[in-house]
Coordinates of N, CA and C in Angstrom, one line a residue:
M27 N 123.6 118.0 91.4 CA 123.0 117.2 92.5 C 122.8 118.0 93.7
T28 N 121.6 117.8 94.3 CA 121.3 118.5 95.6 C 121.1 117.4 96.7
T29 N 121.3 117.8 97.9 CA 121.1 116.9 99.0 C 120.2 117.4 100.0
D30 N 119.2 116.6 100.4 CA 118.2 117.0 101.4 C 118.5 116.0 102.6
G31 N 119.3 116.5 103.6 CA 119.7 115.6 104.6 C 120.5 114.5 104.0
L32 N 120.1 113.3 104.3 CA 120.8 112.1 103.7 C 120.0 111.6 102.5
L33 N 118.9 112.2 102.2 CA 118.1 111.8 101.1 C 118.5 112.6 99.9
R34 N 119.2 112.0 99.0 CA 119.8 112.7 97.8 C 118.7 112.8 96.7
T35 N 118.7 114.0 96.1 CA 117.9 114.3 95.0 C 118.7 114.3 93.7
A36 N 118.3 113.5 92.7 CA 119.0 113.4 91.5 C 119.1 114.7 90.7
S37 N 120.2 115.0 90.0 CA 120.4 116.2 89.3 C 119.5 116.2 88.0
V38 N 119.4 117.3 87.4 CA 118.6 117.4 86.1 C 119.2 116.5 85.1
D39 N 120.6 116.5 85.0 CA 121.2 115.6 84.0 C 120.9 114.2 84.3
E40 N 120.9 113.8 85.5 CA 120.6 112.4 85.8 C 119.2 112.0 85.5
L41 N 118.2 112.9 85.8 CA 116.8 112.7 85.5 C 116.6 112.6 84.0
T42 N 117.3 113.5 83.3 CA 117.2 113.5 81.8 C 117.7 112.2 81.2
A43 N 118.8 111.7 81.8 CA 119.4 110.4 81.3 C 118.5 109.3 81.6
R44 N 117.8 109.3 82.8 CA 116.9 108.2 83.1 C 115.7 108.2 82.1
Q45 N 115.2 109.4 81.8 CA 114.1 109.4 80.8 C 114.6 108.9 79.4
Q46 N 115.8 109.3 79.0 CA 116.3 108.8 77.8 C 116.5 107.3 77.8
M47 N 116.9 106.8 78.9 CA 117.1 105.3 79.0 C 115.7 104.6 78.9
L48 N 114.7 105.2 79.6 CA 113.4 104.6 79.5 C 112.9 104.6 78.1
R49 N 113.1 105.7 77.4 CA 112.7 105.9 76.0 C 113.4 104.8 75.1
A50 N 114.6 104.5 75.3 CA 115.4 103.5 74.6 C 114.9 102.1 74.9
R51 N 114.6 101.8 76.2 CA 114.1 100.5 76.6 C 112.7 100.3 76.0
A52 N 111.9 101.3 76.0 CA 110.5 101.2 75.4 C 110.6 100.9 73.9
A53 N 111.5 101.6 73.3 CA 111.6 101.4 71.8 C 112.0 100.0 71.5
R54 N 113.0 99.5 72.3 CA 113.4 98.1 72.0 C 112.3 97.1 72.3
S55 N 111.4 97.5 73.2 CA 110.3 96.5 73.5 C 109.1 96.7 72.6
G56 N 109.2 97.6 71.6 CA 108.0 97.9 70.7 C 106.9 98.7 71.3
V57 N 107.2 99.4 72.4 CA 106.3 100.3 73.0 C 106.4 101.7 72.5
D58 N 105.3 102.3 72.1 CA 105.4 103.7 71.5 C 105.5 104.8 72.5
A59 N 105.0 104.6 73.7 CA 105.0 105.6 74.8 C 104.8 105.0 76.2
V60 N 105.4 105.6 77.2 CA 105.2 105.1 78.5 C 104.6 106.3 79.3
V61 N 103.5 105.9 80.1 CA 102.8 106.9 80.9 C 103.0 106.6 82.4
I62 N 103.5 107.5 83.1 CA 103.8 107.3 84.5 C 103.0 108.3 85.4
S63 N 102.2 107.7 86.3 CA 101.4 108.5 87.2 C 102.1 108.8 88.4
T64 N 101.5 109.5 89.4 CA 102.2 110.0 90.6 C 102.6 108.7 91.4
G65 N 103.8 108.8 92.0 CA 104.3 107.7 92.8 C 105.8 107.7 92.7
A66 N 106.3 106.5 93.1 CA 107.8 106.4 93.2 C 108.4 106.4 91.8
D67 N 107.8 105.9 90.8 CA 108.4 105.9 89.5 C 108.5 107.3 88.9
M68 N 107.5 108.1 89.2 CA 107.5 109.5 88.8 C 108.6 110.2 89.5
R69 N 108.8 110.0 90.8 CA 109.8 110.6 91.6 C 111.2 110.2 91.0
Y70 N 111.3 109.0 90.6 CA 112.6 108.5 90.1 C 113.0 109.2 88.8
L71 N 111.9 109.4 87.9 CA 112.2 110.0 86.6 C 112.1 111.5 86.6
L72 N 111.5 112.1 87.6 CA 111.3 113.6 87.6 C 111.9 114.3 88.8
G73 N 112.3 113.5 89.8 CA 112.8 114.1 91.0 C 111.7 114.6 91.9
R74 N 110.4 114.4 91.5 CA 109.3 114.9 92.3 C 108.0 114.1 91.9
S75 N 107.1 113.9 92.8 CA 105.9 113.3 92.5 C 104.8 114.0 93.3
Q76 N 103.9 114.6 92.6 CA 102.8 115.3 93.3 C 101.5 115.2 92.5
G77 N 100.4 115.4 93.2 CA 99.1 115.3 92.5 C 98.2 114.3 93.2
S78 N 97.0 114.4 92.9 CA 96.0 113.5 93.5 C 95.7 112.3 92.6
H79 N 95.3 111.2 93.2 CA 95.0 110.0 92.4 C 93.7 110.2 91.6
E80 N 92.8 111.0 92.0 CA 91.6 111.1 91.3 C 91.7 112.0 90.0
R81 N 92.6 112.9 90.0 CA 92.9 113.7 88.8 C 94.2 113.2 88.2
L82 N 94.2 113.0 86.9 CA 95.4 112.4 86.2 C 96.5 113.5 86.2
T83 N 97.6 113.1 86.8 CA 98.9 113.8 86.6 C 99.8 112.7 86.0
A84 N 100.5 113.0 84.9 CA 101.3 111.9 84.3 C 102.5 112.5 83.6
L85 N 103.6 111.8 83.7 CA 104.7 112.0 82.9 C 104.6 111.1 81.7
V86 N 104.7 111.6 80.5 CA 104.5 110.9 79.2 C 105.9 110.9 78.5
V87 N 106.4 109.7 78.3 CA 107.7 109.5 77.6 C 107.5 108.8 76.3
P88 N 107.3 109.5 75.2 CA 107.1 108.8 73.9 C 108.5 108.3 73.4
T89 N 108.5 107.3 72.6 CA 109.7 106.8 72.0 C 110.2 107.7 70.9
K90 N 109.3 108.5 70.3 CA 109.6 109.5 69.3 C 109.1 110.8 69.8
G91 N 109.9 111.8 69.9 CA 109.4 113.1 70.4 C 109.8 113.3 71.8
S92 N 109.5 114.5 72.3 CA 109.9 114.9 73.7 C 108.9 114.5 74.7
A93 N 109.4 114.2 75.9 CA 108.6 113.9 77.1 C 107.8 115.1 77.5
F94 N 106.7 114.9 78.1 CA 105.8 116.0 78.6 C 105.0 115.6 79.8
L95 N 104.5 116.6 80.4 CA 103.6 116.3 81.6 C 102.2 116.6 81.3
I96 N 101.3 115.8 81.8 CA 99.8 116.1 81.8 C 99.5 116.5 83.3
V97 N 99.1 117.7 83.5 CA 98.9 118.3 84.8 C 97.5 118.9 84.9
P98 N 96.7 118.6 86.0 CA 95.5 119.4 86.2 C 95.8 120.9 86.3
E99 N 95.0 121.7 85.7 CA 95.3 123.2 85.7 C 95.4 123.7 87.1
L100 N 94.5 123.2 88.0 CA 94.5 123.8 89.4 C 95.8 123.4 90.2
E101 N 96.5 122.3 89.7 CA 97.7 121.8 90.4 C 99.0 122.3 89.7
R102 N 98.8 123.1 88.6 CA 100.0 123.5 87.9 C 100.9 124.4 88.8
P103 N 100.4 125.3 89.6 CA 101.3 126.1 90.5 C 102.3 125.3 91.3
G104 N 101.9 124.1 91.7 CA 102.7 123.2 92.5 C 104.0 122.8 91.8
W105 N 104.0 122.9 90.5 CA 105.2 122.5 89.8 C 106.2 123.7 89.5
E106 N 105.8 124.8 90.0 CA 106.7 126.0 89.9 C 108.1 125.7 90.5
G107 N 109.2 126.0 89.8 CA 110.5 125.8 90.3 C 110.9 124.3 90.4
S108 N 110.2 123.4 89.8 CA 110.5 122.0 89.9 C 111.6 121.6 88.9
S109 N 112.1 120.4 89.1 CA 113.0 119.8 88.2 C 112.4 119.7 86.8
A110 N 111.1 119.5 86.7 CA 110.4 119.4 85.4 C 110.6 120.7 84.7
E111 N 110.4 121.8 85.4 CA 110.6 123.1 84.7 C 112.1 123.3 84.3
S112 N 113.0 122.9 85.2 CA 114.4 123.0 84.9 C 114.8 122.2 83.7
M113 N 114.1 121.1 83.5 CA 114.4 120.2 82.3 C 113.8 120.7 81.1
G114 N 112.9 121.7 81.2 CA 112.2 122.3 80.0 C 111.1 121.4 79.5
L115 N 110.5 120.6 80.4 CA 109.4 119.7 80.0 C 108.2 120.6 79.8
E116 N 107.5 120.3 78.7 CA 106.2 121.0 78.4 C 105.2 120.5 79.4
M117 N 104.4 121.3 80.0 CA 103.3 120.9 80.8 C 102.0 121.2 80.2
S118 N 101.2 120.2 79.8 CA 99.9 120.3 79.2 C 98.9 120.2 80.3
T119 N 98.2 121.3 80.5 CA 97.2 121.4 81.6 C 95.8 121.2 81.1
W120 N 95.0 120.7 82.0 CA 93.6 120.5 81.7 C 92.7 121.0 82.8
P121 N 91.6 121.7 82.5 CA 90.7 122.2 83.6 C 89.7 121.1 84.0
D122 N 89.2 121.3 85.2 CA 88.1 120.4 85.7 C 87.0 120.4 84.7
G123 N 86.5 119.3 84.3 CA 85.4 119.2 83.4 C 85.9 118.7 82.0
D124 N 87.2 118.9 81.7 CA 87.7 118.5 80.5 C 88.3 117.1 80.7
S125 N 88.7 116.4 79.6 CA 89.2 115.1 79.7 C 90.7 115.1 79.5
P126 N 91.5 114.7 80.5 CA 93.0 114.6 80.4 C 93.3 113.4 79.4
Y127 N 92.4 112.5 79.3 CA 92.7 111.3 78.4 C 92.6 111.7 76.9
R128 N 91.7 112.5 76.6 CA 91.6 113.0 75.2 C 92.8 113.9 74.9
L129 N 93.2 114.7 75.9 CA 94.4 115.6 75.8 C 95.6 114.7 75.5
L130 N 95.7 113.6 76.3 CA 96.9 112.7 76.1 C 96.8 112.1 74.7
A131 N 95.6 111.6 74.3 CA 95.5 111.0 73.0 C 95.9 112.0 71.8
A132 N 95.4 113.2 72.0 CA 95.8 114.2 71.0 C 97.3 114.5 70.9
R133 N 97.9 114.5 72.1 CA 99.3 114.8 72.1 C 100.1 113.6 71.5
L134 N 99.7 112.4 71.7 CA 100.4 111.3 71.2 C 100.1 111.0 69.8
G135 N 98.9 111.2 69.3 CA 98.6 110.8 68.0 C 98.4 109.3 67.9
P136 N 98.2 108.8 66.7 CA 97.9 107.3 66.6 C 99.2 106.5 67.0
I137 N 99.0 105.6 67.9 CA 100.0 104.7 68.3 C 99.5 103.3 68.5
A138 N 100.3 102.3 68.5 CA 99.8 100.9 68.6 C 99.9 100.4 70.0
E139 N 101.0 100.8 70.7 CA 101.2 100.1 72.1 C 101.7 101.2 73.1
L140 N 101.1 101.1 74.2 CA 101.4 102.1 75.3 C 101.6 101.3 76.6
A141 N 102.6 101.7 77.4 CA 102.8 101.1 78.7 C 102.5 102.1 79.8
V142 N 101.9 101.6 80.9 CA 101.6 102.5 82.1 C 102.2 101.9 83.3
D143 N 102.6 102.8 84.3 CA 103.3 102.3 85.5 C 102.3 101.3 86.2
D144 N 103.0 100.5 87.0 CA 102.2 99.4 87.7 C 101.3 99.9 88.8
V145 N 101.4 101.1 89.3 CA 100.5 101.5 90.4 C 99.5 102.5 89.9
M146 N 99.4 102.7 88.6 CA 98.4 103.7 88.1 C 97.0 103.2 88.4
P147 N 96.1 104.0 89.0 CA 94.7 103.6 89.2 C 94.1 103.0 88.0
V148 N 93.4 101.9 88.1 CA 92.8 101.2 87.0 C 91.9 102.1 86.2
R149 N 91.2 103.1 86.8 CA 90.3 104.0 86.1 C 91.1 104.8 85.1
H150 N 92.3 105.3 85.5 CA 93.1 106.1 84.6 C 93.6 105.2 83.4
A151 N 94.1 104.0 83.7 CA 94.6 103.1 82.7 C 93.5 102.7 81.7
H152 N 92.2 102.5 82.2 CA 91.1 102.1 81.3 C 90.8 103.3 80.4
E153 N 90.7 104.5 81.0 CA 90.3 105.7 80.3 C 91.4 106.0 79.2
I154 N 92.6 105.8 79.6 CA 93.7 106.1 78.6 C 93.6 105.1 77.4
R155 N 93.4 103.8 77.7 CA 93.2 102.8 76.7 C 92.1 103.2 75.7
T156 N 91.0 103.6 76.3 CA 89.8 104.0 75.5 C 90.1 105.2 74.6
A157 N 90.7 106.2 75.2 CA 91.0 107.4 74.5 C 92.0 107.3 73.4
V158 N 93.1 106.6 73.7 CA 94.2 106.4 72.8 C 93.9 105.3 71.8
D159 N 93.0 104.4 72.2 CA 92.7 103.3 71.3 C 93.9 102.5 70.8
C160 N 94.6 101.9 71.8 CA 95.7 101.1 71.5 C 95.9 100.0 72.6
R161 N 96.8 99.2 72.4 CA 97.1 98.2 73.4 C 97.8 98.8 74.6
V162 N 97.4 98.5 75.8 CA 98.0 99.0 77.0 C 98.6 97.9 77.8
E163 N 99.8 98.0 78.3 CA 100.5 97.0 79.1 C 101.2 97.6 80.3
P164 N 101.5 96.8 81.3 CA 102.3 97.3 82.4 C 103.7 97.7 82.0
A165 N 104.2 98.8 82.7 CA 105.5 99.3 82.4 C 106.5 98.9 83.5
G166 N 106.1 98.0 84.4 CA 106.9 97.6 85.5 C 108.3 97.1 85.1
E167 N 108.4 96.2 84.1 CA 109.6 95.7 83.8 C 110.5 96.7 83.1
L168 N 110.0 97.6 82.3 CA 110.7 98.7 81.7 C 111.4 99.5 82.7
I169 N 110.6 100.0 83.7 CA 111.1 100.9 84.7 C 111.9 100.2 85.8
G170 N 111.4 99.0 86.2 CA 112.1 98.3 87.2 C 113.5 97.8 86.8
G171 N 113.6 97.5 85.5 CA 114.9 97.1 85.1 C 116.0 98.2 85.2
M172 N 115.5 99.4 85.1 CA 116.4 100.6 85.3 C 116.7 100.8 86.8
R173 N 115.7 100.7 87.6 CA 115.8 101.1 89.0 C 116.7 100.1 89.8
V174 N 116.8 98.9 89.3 CA 117.6 97.9 90.1 C 119.1 98.2 89.9
V175 N 119.5 98.9 88.9 CA 120.9 99.2 88.6 C 121.2 100.6 89.2
K176 N 122.1 100.6 90.2 CA 122.3 101.9 91.0 C 123.6 102.5 90.5
T177 N 123.6 103.8 90.5 CA 124.9 104.6 90.2 C 125.7 104.6 91.5
D178 N 127.0 105.0 91.4 CA 127.8 105.2 92.5 C 127.2 106.1 93.5
E179 N 126.6 107.2 93.0 CA 126.0 108.2 93.9 C 124.8 107.6 94.7
E180 N 124.0 106.9 94.0 CA 122.9 106.2 94.7 C 123.3 105.2 95.7
I181 N 124.4 104.5 95.4 CA 124.9 103.5 96.4 C 125.4 104.2 97.6
T182 N 126.1 105.3 97.4 CA 126.7 106.1 98.5 C 125.5 106.6 99.4
A183 N 124.5 107.2 98.8 CA 123.3 107.7 99.5 C 122.6 106.6 100.3
L184 N 122.4 105.5 99.6 CA 121.7 104.3 100.3 C 122.5 103.8 101.4
T185 N 123.8 103.8 101.3 CA 124.7 103.3 102.4 C 124.6 104.2 103.6
A186 N 124.5 105.5 103.3 CA 124.4 106.5 104.4 C 123.1 106.4 105.1
V187 N 122.0 106.3 104.3 CA 120.7 106.2 105.0 C 120.6 104.8 105.7
A188 N 121.1 103.8 105.2 CA 121.1 102.5 105.9 C 121.8 102.5 107.2
A189 N 123.0 103.2 107.2 CA 123.7 103.4 108.5 C 122.9 104.2 109.5
A190 N 122.3 105.2 109.0 CA 121.5 106.0 109.9 C 120.3 105.2 110.6
I191 N 119.7 104.4 109.7 CA 118.6 103.6 110.2 C 119.1 102.5 111.2
D192 N 120.3 102.0 110.9 CA 120.9 101.0 111.8 C 121.1 101.6 113.2
R193 N 121.6 102.8 113.2 CA 121.8 103.5 114.5 C 120.5 103.7 115.3
V194 N 119.4 104.0 114.6 CA 118.1 104.1 115.2 C 117.7 102.8 115.7
H195 N 117.8 101.7 114.9 CA 117.4 100.4 115.4 C 118.1 100.0 116.7
R196 N 119.3 100.3 116.8 CA 120.0 99.9 118.0 C 119.5 100.7 119.3
R197 N 118.7 101.7 119.1 CA 118.2 102.5 120.2 C 116.7 102.1 120.5
V198 N 116.1 101.3 119.7 CA 114.6 101.0 119.9 C 114.3 100.6 121.3
H199 N 115.2 99.8 122.0 CA 114.9 99.4 123.3 C 114.7 100.5 124.3
E200 N 115.2 101.7 124.0 CA 115.1 102.9 124.9 C 113.6 103.3 125.0
W201 N 112.8 103.1 123.9 CA 111.5 103.6 123.9 C 110.4 102.5 124.2
L202 N 110.8 101.3 124.3 CA 109.9 100.2 124.6 C 109.8 100.0 126.1
R203 N 108.7 100.6 126.7 CA 108.4 100.5 128.1 C 106.9 100.2 128.3
P204 N 106.6 99.4 129.4 CA 105.2 99.1 129.7 C 104.4 100.4 129.8
G205 N 103.2 100.3 129.2 CA 102.3 101.4 129.2 C 102.3 102.4 128.0
R206 N 103.4 102.2 127.2 CA 103.5 103.1 126.1 C 102.8 102.5 124.9
T207 N 102.2 103.3 124.1 CA 101.5 102.8 122.9 C 102.4 102.7 121.7
E208 N 102.0 101.9 120.7 CA 102.7 101.7 119.5 C 102.9 103.1 118.8
R209 N 101.9 103.9 118.9 CA 101.9 105.2 118.3 C 103.0 106.1 118.9
Q210 N 103.1 106.0 120.2 CA 104.1 106.8 120.9 C 105.6 106.3 120.6
V211 N 105.7 105.0 120.5 CA 107.0 104.5 120.2 C 107.4 104.8 118.7
G212 N 106.4 104.7 117.9 CA 106.6 105.1 116.5 C 107.0 106.6 116.3
A213 N 106.4 107.4 117.1 CA 106.8 108.9 117.0 C 108.2 109.1 117.5
D214 N 108.7 108.3 118.5 CA 110.0 108.4 119.0 C 111.0 107.9 117.9
I215 N 110.7 106.8 117.2 CA 111.5 106.3 116.2 C 111.6 107.3 115.0
A216 N 110.5 107.8 114.6 CA 110.5 108.8 113.5 C 111.4 110.0 113.9
A217 N 111.2 110.5 115.1 CA 112.0 111.7 115.5 C 113.5 111.3 115.5
A218 N 113.9 110.1 115.9 CA 115.3 109.7 115.9 C 115.8 109.6 114.5
I219 N 115.0 109.1 113.6 CA 115.5 109.0 112.2 C 115.8 110.3 111.6
V220 N 114.9 111.3 111.9 CA 115.1 112.7 111.4 C 116.4 113.3 112.1
A221 N 116.6 113.0 113.4 CA 117.7 113.5 114.1 C 119.0 112.9 113.5
E222 N 119.0 111.8 112.8 CA 120.2 111.2 112.2 C 120.5 111.8 110.9
G223 N 119.6 112.6 110.3 CA 120.0 113.3 109.1 C 118.9 113.3 108.0
P224 N 118.2 112.2 107.7 CA 117.1 112.3 106.7 C 116.1 113.3 107.1
S225 N 115.5 114.0 106.1 CA 114.5 115.0 106.3 C 113.1 114.5 106.7
A226 N 112.9 113.2 106.5 CA 111.7 112.6 106.8 C 111.9 111.1 107.2
P227 N 111.1 110.6 108.1 CA 111.3 109.2 108.5 C 110.9 108.2 107.4

């Protein structure tokens, strides 16, 4: 486990356990694979989320076989030293001009049902459905059901962050003065949050 200010980063063992739990939940639901694009769900399962929405970056968790990443070739260097590398996840890269959806379909092989995270751009979800030629459904319940149950470490971290934010809230009146803009007050609040320990507001 590493700590970044008050914002705790899950260990490789925790991230691996989360992916294994997702795999088991998907299997029980009759889903052959779960595809997670950049965003909060990827961060929860990988400890990091990066990539652009126009180019597909995705964590793929099949119910049979190992999880892997689909990453644009030009964005692969950004994953150097990441938890994904520490976990030994294979990263399948694709150059501009090639189809990440065909790459995904080839890696998965024939499957009947696939789930995608709830915030995946519809273009990616549509292209995946076309390439893989299977039923596609939202993965929100699969992932959300995991995220609502917190470990002791997560509860400790959330409690610490909540206390820091409460201390900042009690000071907001210091920055509210006539003539000040919302942007100026917001900057003061952000700076105060960082001063309390979190690395970012």
